Amino acid sequence: MTSIGGAEMVDWNLAVATATRLVRPGPEVSRDEARAVVAELRRHAKSSEEHVRGFTRMGTEETHNTPVLVVDRPGWIRANVAGFREILKPLLDKMQERRGSTPGGAVLGAVGGKVTGVELGMLLSFLASRVLGQYETFAPATRELPAGANGGGRLLLVAPNIVHVERELDVQPHDFRLWVTLHEETHRTQFTAVPWLRDHLEGEIQSFLGETDVDPMTVLERIREAAQSLAGGRPEAEEDDGGRSFVEIVQTPAQREILGRLTAVMSLLEGHADFVMDGVGPDVVPTVAEIREKFQQRRARGASRLDMALRKLLGLDAKLRQYRDGERFVRAVVDQVGIDGFNRVWTSPNTLPTKTEIAKPADWIARVHRKPEA
């Protein structure tokens, strides 16, 4: 575990313990019902592989070599802490190296990993009751949570959250569970059928983290500015930061440039998953139209005023825009050049859309499908 000045930078065990203690209990189900839900989600995950491969024309049965895990909320928390620990290790190591010579570094040493662990745990406890499923791209294998070989990921389906939402929306459970697995299976297909995608995404994330200011006083100053902005320190007429989250406000200019590329990739991945889910849905999910309409309304309104405030603060509203903008991009490209023409997006990092092209699909088509000059 990474430590600074004898104090852990992040107390990962405390993060797990805090999140597990604070997370809300799931819906009430009998033991038999819980077993039936788990079994059905596993069946749907298996059948979704064939549906998604056939619709997207991506991958083969051999490429799907990553496990599918049906988990509860504490299981999702443990898996994500392991992922955070893996992806943040280079940054924390960098901060450790700078500890001795960085002005203000003693602040981090004094505060230590206990506070950081609690804060991370509080964040995860909020998210753990909202995530329906997730393809963990950077998942290290553990005895409890296996992962694919050679750095491959794993697909998580959070059973209590799926049951909670299907009850809240009052939709047909069998259909809703299959609809959710179609979306998550698309993410699994994206990464297993496109071998370079994981390394490319990891490279962008590490570049983003590499630009992080490791001077503690600089970080504190940026956080202070962000807090003032979020608290209304700027006049309301100023719109420059009005739609930006806390996470975005504390970034450096270099990080914002990298984030633009990451946003484009994530918009593509999320929009493609929604497109596939809706494309496959009518053939295998009889009530897909009702589910889609109710789920979109739920996404738009949030569960409560507090939920909406936290979504904005943490940047989760940006994720909702990714679903919408990415799906529009995929649909527009497929309408113009077909599914095979769209699949040229997976050729290399150079054929991924830019953030501008996500908003203007015709520009991507012109760039990637332009005919070579005679």
CSV table of C-alpha atoms in Angstrom, one decimal:
chain,number,residue,atom,x,y,z
A,1,MET,CA,0.0,0.0,0.0
A,2,THR,CA,1.4,3.4,-1.0
A,3,SER,CA,2.4,5.5,1.9
A,4,ILE,CA,3.7,9.1,2.4
A,5,GLY,CA,5.9,9.9,5.4
A,6,GLY,CA,4.8,6.8,7.2
A,7,ALA,CA,1.1,7.6,6.6
A,8,GLU,CA,-0.9,5.7,3.9
A,9,MET,CA,-1.9,8.0,1.1
A,10,VAL,CA,-5.2,6.0,0.7
A,11,ASP,CA,-6.4,3.5,3.2
A,12,TRP,CA,-8.1,1.2,0.8
A,13,ASN,CA,-9.4,-1.1,3.5
A,14,LEU,CA,-11.0,1.8,5.3
A,15,ALA,CA,-12.6,2.9,2.0
A,16,VAL,CA,-14.2,-0.5,1.6
A,17,ALA,CA,-15.3,-0.6,5.2
A,18,THR,CA,-16.8,2.9,5.1
A,19,ALA,CA,-18.6,2.3,1.8
A,20,THR,CA,-20.0,-1.0,3.0
A,21,ARG,CA,-21.2,0.5,6.2
A,22,LEU,CA,-22.8,3.5,4.6
A,23,VAL,CA,-24.4,2.0,1.5
A,24,ARG,CA,-28.1,1.6,1.6
A,25,PRO,CA,-29.6,-1.9,1.9
A,26,GLY,CA,-31.0,-3.3,-1.3
A,27,PRO,CA,-34.7,-4.2,-1.9
A,28,GLU,CA,-36.2,-6.9,0.2
A,29,VAL,CA,-36.2,-10.3,-1.5
A,30,SER,CA,-36.5,-13.8,-0.3
A,31,ARG,CA,-33.5,-16.1,-0.5
A,32,ASP,CA,-35.2,-18.1,-3.3
A,33,GLU,CA,-36.0,-15.0,-5.2
A,34,ALA,CA,-32.4,-13.8,-4.9
A,35,ARG,CA,-31.2,-17.0,-6.3
A,36,ALA,CA,-33.6,-16.9,-9.2
A,37,VAL,CA,-32.5,-13.3,-10.0
A,38,VAL,CA,-28.9,-14.3,-10.1
A,39,ALA,CA,-29.5,-17.3,-12.2
A,40,GLU,CA,-31.6,-15.3,-14.7
A,41,LEU,CA,-29.0,-12.6,-15.0
A,42,ARG,CA,-26.4,-15.2,-15.8
A,43,ARG,CA,-28.6,-16.7,-18.5
A,44,HIS,CA,-29.3,-13.3,-20.0
A,45,ALA,CA,-25.6,-12.5,-20.0
A,46,LYS,CA,-24.9,-15.7,-21.9
A,47,SER,CA,-27.6,-15.1,-24.5
A,48,SER,CA,-26.7,-11.5,-24.8
A,49,GLU,CA,-23.3,-12.5,-26.2
A,50,GLU,CA,-24.8,-13.9,-29.3
A,51,HIS,CA,-27.4,-11.1,-29.8
A,52,VAL,CA,-24.7,-8.4,-29.5
A,53,ARG,CA,-22.2,-10.2,-31.8
A,54,GLY,CA,-24.8,-10.7,-34.4
A,55,PHE,CA,-26.0,-7.1,-34.4
A,56,THR,CA,-22.6,-5.4,-34.1
A,57,ARG,CA,-20.7,-7.9,-36.3
A,58,MET,CA,-17.9,-7.6,-33.8
A,59,GLY,CA,-15.9,-10.4,-32.1
A,60,THR,CA,-16.2,-14.1,-32.0
A,61,GLU,CA,-17.1,-16.6,-29.3
A,62,GLU,CA,-13.4,-17.1,-28.6
A,63,THR,CA,-12.9,-13.3,-27.8
A,64,HIS,CA,-15.4,-13.4,-24.9
A,65,ASN,CA,-12.9,-14.8,-22.4
A,66,THR,CA,-13.7,-12.5,-19.5
A,67,PRO,CA,-15.9,-13.5,-16.6
A,68,VAL,CA,-19.4,-12.3,-15.8
A,69,LEU,CA,-20.0,-11.8,-12.1
A,70,VAL,CA,-23.4,-11.1,-10.5
A,71,VAL,CA,-22.6,-9.1,-7.3
A,72,ASP,CA,-24.4,-7.3,-4.5
A,73,ARG,CA,-23.6,-3.7,-3.5
A,74,PRO,CA,-20.6,-4.6,-1.2
A,75,GLY,CA,-19.2,-6.8,-4.0
A,76,TRP,CA,-19.4,-3.9,-6.4
A,77,ILE,CA,-17.6,-1.7,-3.9
A,78,ARG,CA,-14.8,-4.2,-3.4
A,79,ALA,CA,-14.3,-4.6,-7.1
A,80,ASN,CA,-14.1,-0.8,-7.7
A,81,VAL,CA,-11.7,-0.2,-4.9
A,82,ALA,CA,-9.4,-2.8,-6.5
A,83,GLY,CA,-9.8,-1.0,-9.8
A,84,PHE,CA,-9.0,2.4,-8.3
A,85,ARG,CA,-6.0,1.0,-6.5
A,86,GLU,CA,-4.7,-0.4,-9.8
A,87,ILE,CA,-5.2,2.6,-12.0
A,88,LEU,CA,-4.1,5.2,-9.4
A,89,LYS,CA,-0.9,3.4,-8.3
A,90,PRO,CA,1.5,5.4,-10.7
A,91,LEU,CA,0.1,8.7,-9.4
A,92,LEU,CA,0.4,7.7,-5.8
A,93,ASP,CA,3.9,6.5,-6.4
A,94,LYS,CA,4.8,9.8,-8.0
A,95,MET,CA,3.4,11.7,-5.0
A,96,GLN,CA,5.4,9.5,-2.7
A,97,GLU,CA,8.6,10.3,-4.6
A,98,ARG,CA,7.9,14.0,-4.3
A,99,ARG,CA,7.0,13.8,-0.6
A,100,GLY,CA,10.4,14.7,0.7
A,101,SER,CA,11.0,17.9,-1.3
A,102,THR,CA,7.4,19.2,-2.0
A,103,PRO,CA,6.4,22.4,0.0
A,104,GLY,CA,3.4,21.6,2.0
A,105,GLY,CA,3.9,17.9,1.6
A,106,ALA,CA,3.6,17.5,5.4
A,107,VAL,CA,-0.1,18.3,5.0
A,108,LEU,CA,-0.7,15.1,3.2
A,109,GLY,CA,1.4,13.2,5.6
A,110,ALA,CA,-0.5,14.6,8.6
A,111,VAL,CA,-3.9,14.0,7.1
A,112,GLY,CA,-2.9,10.6,5.9
A,113,GLY,CA,-4.9,7.9,4.2
A,114,LYS,CA,-7.6,7.6,6.8
A,115,VAL,CA,-9.4,10.8,5.7
A,116,THR,CA,-8.9,9.9,2.0
A,117,GLY,CA,-10.2,6.4,2.6
A,118,VAL,CA,-13.3,7.7,4.3
A,119,GLU,CA,-13.9,10.2,1.5
A,120,LEU,CA,-13.5,7.6,-1.1
A,121,GLY,CA,-15.8,5.2,0.8
A,122,MET,CA,-18.5,7.9,1.0
A,123,LEU,CA,-18.4,8.4,-2.7
A,124,LEU,CA,-18.6,4.7,-3.4
A,125,SER,CA,-21.5,4.3,-1.0
A,126,PHE,CA,-23.4,6.8,-3.1
A,127,LEU,CA,-22.6,5.2,-6.4
A,128,ALA,CA,-23.0,1.6,-5.2
A,129,SER,CA,-26.8,1.8,-5.1
A,130,ARG,CA,-27.1,3.4,-8.5
A,131,VAL,CA,-24.9,1.3,-10.9
A,132,LEU,CA,-26.8,-1.5,-12.7
A,133,GLY,CA,-23.8,-3.0,-14.4
A,134,GLN,CA,-20.3,-2.3,-15.3
A,135,TYR,CA,-17.5,-3.6,-17.5
A,136,GLU,CA,-14.4,-3.3,-15.4
A,137,THR,CA,-11.7,-2.6,-17.9
A,138,PHE,CA,-8.7,-2.4,-15.5
A,139,ALA,CA,-9.7,-5.1,-13.1
A,140,PRO,CA,-7.0,-7.0,-11.2
A,141,ALA,CA,-7.9,-10.6,-10.4
A,142,THR,CA,-8.5,-11.6,-6.8
A,143,ARG,CA,-9.7,-14.8,-5.2
A,144,GLU,CA,-13.1,-13.3,-4.7
A,145,LEU,CA,-13.3,-11.4,-8.0
A,146,PRO,CA,-11.7,-13.2,-11.0
A,147,ALA,CA,-10.8,-11.3,-14.1
A,148,GLY,CA,-9.7,-12.1,-17.7
A,149,ALA,CA,-6.2,-13.3,-18.5
A,150,ASN,CA,-3.4,-10.8,-19.3
A,151,GLY,CA,-5.1,-7.8,-17.8
A,152,GLY,CA,-8.5,-8.6,-19.2
A,153,GLY,CA,-11.5,-7.2,-17.4
A,154,ARG,CA,-14.7,-8.5,-16.0
A,155,LEU,CA,-18.4,-7.8,-16.4
A,156,LEU,CA,-20.3,-6.9,-13.2
A,157,LEU,CA,-24.1,-7.1,-12.9
A,158,VAL,CA,-25.4,-5.5,-9.6
A,159,ALA,CA,-28.4,-7.7,-8.8
A,160,PRO,CA,-30.1,-5.6,-6.0
A,161,ASN,CA,-29.9,-2.4,-8.1
A,162,ILE,CA,-31.5,-4.1,-11.1
A,163,VAL,CA,-34.3,-5.4,-9.0
A,164,HIS,CA,-34.7,-2.0,-7.3
A,165,VAL,CA,-35.0,-0.1,-10.6
A,166,GLU,CA,-37.3,-2.7,-12.3
A,167,ARG,CA,-39.7,-2.3,-9.3
A,168,GLU,CA,-39.4,1.5,-9.3
A,169,LEU,CA,-40.2,1.7,-13.0
A,170,ASP,CA,-42.9,-1.0,-12.7
A,171,VAL,CA,-41.7,-2.9,-15.8
A,172,GLN,CA,-41.6,-6.6,-16.7
A,173,PRO,CA,-38.6,-8.0,-14.8
A,174,HIS,CA,-37.6,-10.6,-17.3
A,175,ASP,CA,-37.5,-8.0,-20.1
A,176,PHE,CA,-35.7,-5.4,-18.0
A,177,ARG,CA,-33.0,-7.8,-16.9
A,178,LEU,CA,-32.3,-8.8,-20.5
A,179,TRP,CA,-32.3,-5.2,-21.6
A,180,VAL,CA,-29.7,-4.2,-19.0
A,181,THR,CA,-27.4,-7.2,-19.9
A,182,LEU,CA,-27.6,-6.2,-23.6
A,183,HIS,CA,-26.1,-2.8,-22.8
A,184,GLU,CA,-23.3,-4.2,-20.5
A,185,GLU,CA,-22.5,-7.0,-22.9
A,186,THR,CA,-21.9,-4.5,-25.6
A,187,HIS,CA,-19.2,-2.9,-23.5
A,188,ARG,CA,-17.7,-6.3,-22.9
A,189,THR,CA,-17.7,-6.9,-26.7
A,190,GLN,CA,-16.1,-3.5,-27.4
A,191,PHE,CA,-13.1,-4.3,-25.3
A,192,THR,CA,-12.7,-8.0,-26.1
A,193,ALA,CA,-13.2,-7.6,-29.9
A,194,VAL,CA,-10.9,-4.5,-30.1
A,195,PRO,CA,-7.6,-5.5,-28.5
A,196,TRP,CA,-5.9,-2.1,-28.6
A,197,LEU,CA,-8.8,-0.3,-26.9
A,198,ARG,CA,-7.9,-1.1,-23.3
A,199,ASP,CA,-4.3,0.0,-23.7
A,200,HIS,CA,-5.3,3.1,-25.5
A,201,LEU,CA,-7.7,4.1,-22.8
A,202,GLU,CA,-5.3,3.3,-20.0
A,203,GLY,CA,-2.6,5.4,-21.8
A,204,GLU,CA,-5.0,8.4,-21.9
A,205,ILE,CA,-5.9,8.0,-18.2
A,206,GLN,CA,-2.3,7.7,-17.2
A,207,SER,CA,-1.5,10.8,-19.2
A,208,PHE,CA,-4.3,12.6,-17.5
A,209,LEU,CA,-3.0,11.5,-14.0
A,210,GLY,CA,0.5,12.3,-15.0
A,211,GLU,CA,-0.5,15.9,-15.5
A,212,THR,CA,-1.8,16.1,-12.0
A,213,ASP,CA,-0.1,18.7,-9.8
A,214,VAL,CA,1.6,16.8,-7.0
A,215,ASP,CA,2.4,19.9,-5.1
A,216,PRO,CA,-0.1,19.7,-2.2
A,217,MET,CA,-0.5,23.4,-1.9
A,218,THR,CA,-1.3,23.8,-5.5
A,219,VAL,CA,-3.9,21.1,-5.2
A,220,LEU,CA,-5.4,22.7,-2.1
A,221,GLU,CA,-5.5,26.1,-3.9
A,222,ARG,CA,-7.3,24.6,-6.9
A,223,ILE,CA,-9.8,22.8,-4.6
A,224,ARG,CA,-10.4,26.1,-2.8
A,225,GLU,CA,-11.1,27.9,-6.1
A,226,ALA,CA,-13.4,25.1,-7.1
A,227,ALA,CA,-15.3,25.3,-3.8
A,228,GLN,CA,-15.8,29.0,-4.2
A,229,SER,CA,-17.1,28.6,-7.7
A,230,LEU,CA,-19.5,25.8,-6.6
A,231,ALA,CA,-20.7,27.9,-3.6
A,232,GLY,CA,-21.7,30.8,-5.9
A,233,GLY,CA,-18.5,32.8,-5.5
A,234,ARG,CA,-18.8,33.9,-9.2
A,235,PRO,CA,-21.7,36.0,-10.5
A,236,GLU,CA,-24.5,33.9,-11.9
A,237,ALA,CA,-24.2,35.8,-15.2
A,238,GLU,CA,-20.8,34.2,-15.8
A,239,GLU,CA,-21.5,30.9,-17.7
A,240,ASP,CA,-18.0,29.7,-18.4
A,241,ASP,CA,-18.0,27.3,-15.4
A,242,GLY,CA,-21.7,27.0,-14.9
A,243,GLY,CA,-22.0,23.6,-16.5
A,244,ARG,CA,-18.8,22.2,-15.2
A,245,SER,CA,-18.4,19.7,-12.3
A,246,PHE,CA,-16.0,19.9,-9.4
A,247,VAL,CA,-13.8,17.3,-11.1
A,248,GLU,CA,-13.6,19.5,-14.3
A,249,ILE,CA,-12.9,22.7,-12.4
A,250,VAL,CA,-9.8,21.4,-10.6
A,251,GLN,CA,-8.1,20.3,-13.9
A,252,THR,CA,-5.1,21.8,-15.5
A,253,PRO,CA,-5.3,23.0,-19.2
A,254,ALA,CA,-3.4,19.9,-20.3
A,255,GLN,CA,-5.8,17.7,-18.4
A,256,ARG,CA,-8.8,19.4,-20.1
A,257,GLU,CA,-7.3,18.6,-23.5
A,258,ILE,CA,-6.8,14.9,-22.5
A,259,LEU,CA,-10.3,14.9,-21.0
A,260,GLY,CA,-11.7,16.1,-24.3
A,261,ARG,CA,-10.3,12.9,-26.0
A,262,LEU,CA,-11.5,10.7,-23.1
A,263,THR,CA,-15.0,12.2,-23.3
A,264,ALA,CA,-15.2,11.5,-27.0
A,265,VAL,CA,-14.2,7.8,-26.5
A,266,MET,CA,-16.6,7.4,-23.6
A,267,SER,CA,-19.4,9.0,-25.5
A,268,LEU,CA,-18.7,6.6,-28.4
A,269,LEU,CA,-18.7,3.5,-26.0
A,270,GLU,CA,-21.8,4.5,-24.1
A,271,GLY,CA,-23.7,5.7,-27.2
A,272,HIS,CA,-22.8,2.5,-29.1
A,273,ALA,CA,-24.1,0.4,-26.1
A,274,ASP,CA,-27.4,2.3,-26.1
A,275,PHE,CA,-27.7,2.0,-29.9
A,276,VAL,CA,-27.1,-1.8,-29.8
A,277,MET,CA,-29.5,-2.2,-26.8
A,278,ASP,CA,-32.2,-0.5,-28.8
A,279,GLY,CA,-31.3,-2.2,-32.0
A,280,VAL,CA,-31.4,-5.7,-30.5
A,281,GLY,CA,-34.3,-4.9,-28.1
A,282,PRO,CA,-37.3,-5.1,-30.4
A,283,ASP,CA,-36.5,-8.7,-31.4
A,284,VAL,CA,-35.8,-10.1,-28.0
A,285,VAL,CA,-37.4,-7.7,-25.4
A,286,PRO,CA,-41.1,-7.4,-26.1
A,287,THR,CA,-41.6,-4.4,-23.8
A,288,VAL,CA,-38.5,-2.5,-24.9
A,289,ALA,CA,-40.4,0.7,-25.9
A,290,GLU,CA,-42.0,1.0,-22.4
A,291,ILE,CA,-38.7,0.2,-20.7
A,292,ARG,CA,-36.8,2.8,-22.7
A,293,GLU,CA,-39.3,5.5,-22.2
A,294,LYS,CA,-39.5,5.0,-18.4
A,295,PHE,CA,-35.7,4.6,-18.0
A,296,GLN,CA,-35.0,7.8,-20.0
A,297,GLN,CA,-37.4,9.7,-17.8
A,298,ARG,CA,-35.6,8.3,-14.7
A,299,ARG,CA,-32.2,9.3,-16.1
A,300,ALA,CA,-33.4,12.8,-16.8
A,301,ARG,CA,-35.1,13.6,-13.4
A,302,GLY,CA,-32.7,11.9,-11.0
A,303,ALA,CA,-34.0,10.2,-7.8
A,304,SER,CA,-34.1,13.4,-5.7
A,305,ARG,CA,-32.9,16.9,-5.5
A,306,LEU,CA,-29.9,15.7,-3.5
A,307,ASP,CA,-29.2,13.1,-6.1
A,308,MET,CA,-29.3,15.7,-8.9
A,309,ALA,CA,-26.9,18.0,-6.9
A,310,LEU,CA,-24.4,15.2,-6.3
A,311,ARG,CA,-24.6,14.1,-9.9
A,312,LYS,CA,-23.7,17.7,-11.0
A,313,LEU,CA,-20.9,18.0,-8.4
A,314,LEU,CA,-19.3,14.7,-9.3
A,315,GLY,CA,-19.7,15.1,-13.1
A,316,LEU,CA,-22.3,12.4,-13.5
A,317,ASP,CA,-24.4,14.7,-15.6
A,318,ALA,CA,-21.6,14.6,-18.1
A,319,LYS,CA,-22.1,10.8,-18.3
A,320,LEU,CA,-25.8,11.3,-19.2
A,321,ARG,CA,-24.8,13.6,-22.0
A,322,GLN,CA,-22.4,10.9,-23.2
A,323,TYR,CA,-25.3,8.5,-23.6
A,324,ARG,CA,-27.3,11.0,-25.6
A,325,ASP,CA,-24.6,12.5,-27.7
A,326,GLY,CA,-22.8,9.2,-28.4
A,327,GLU,CA,-26.0,7.5,-29.4
A,328,ARG,CA,-26.8,10.3,-31.9
A,329,PHE,CA,-23.3,10.0,-33.4
A,330,VAL,CA,-23.6,6.2,-33.8
A,331,ARG,CA,-27.1,6.4,-35.3
A,332,ALA,CA,-26.1,9.1,-37.7
A,333,VAL,CA,-23.0,7.3,-38.9
A,334,VAL,CA,-24.9,3.9,-39.3
A,335,ASP,CA,-27.6,5.7,-41.3
A,336,GLN,CA,-25.1,7.1,-43.7
A,337,VAL,CA,-22.5,4.3,-44.1
A,338,GLY,CA,-24.1,1.2,-42.5
A,339,ILE,CA,-22.9,-0.9,-39.6
A,340,ASP,CA,-19.7,-2.1,-41.4
A,341,GLY,CA,-18.9,1.5,-42.2
A,342,PHE,CA,-19.4,2.5,-38.6
A,343,ASN,CA,-17.2,-0.3,-37.5
A,344,ARG,CA,-14.2,1.4,-39.1
A,345,VAL,CA,-14.2,3.4,-35.9
A,346,TRP,CA,-12.5,0.4,-34.2
A,347,THR,CA,-9.6,0.2,-36.7
A,348,SER,CA,-7.1,2.2,-34.6
A,349,PRO,CA,-6.9,5.2,-32.2
A,350,ASN,CA,-6.7,7.4,-35.3
A,351,THR,CA,-10.2,6.4,-36.4
A,352,LEU,CA,-11.8,7.2,-33.0
A,353,PRO,CA,-14.0,10.3,-33.2
A,354,THR,CA,-12.9,13.6,-31.7
A,355,LYS,CA,-15.1,15.5,-29.3
A,356,THR,CA,-16.0,17.8,-32.1
A,357,GLU,CA,-16.9,14.9,-34.4
A,358,ILE,CA,-19.2,13.3,-31.8
A,359,ALA,CA,-21.3,16.5,-32.2
A,360,LYS,CA,-20.8,16.5,-36.0
A,361,PRO,CA,-20.8,12.9,-37.3
A,362,ALA,CA,-20.5,14.1,-40.9
A,363,ASP,CA,-17.0,15.4,-40.1
A,364,TRP,CA,-16.0,11.9,-38.9
A,365,ILE,CA,-17.5,10.3,-42.0
A,366,ALA,CA,-15.6,12.7,-44.3
A,367,ARG,CA,-12.3,12.1,-42.5
A,368,VAL,CA,-12.5,8.3,-42.1
A,369,HIS,CA,-14.4,7.5,-45.3
A,370,ARG,CA,-12.9,10.0,-47.7
A,371,LYS,CA,-11.7,8.5,-50.9
A,372,PRO,CA,-7.9,8.8,-51.6
A,373,GLU,CA,-7.0,11.3,-54.2
A,374,ALA,CA,-6.3,9.8,-57.6
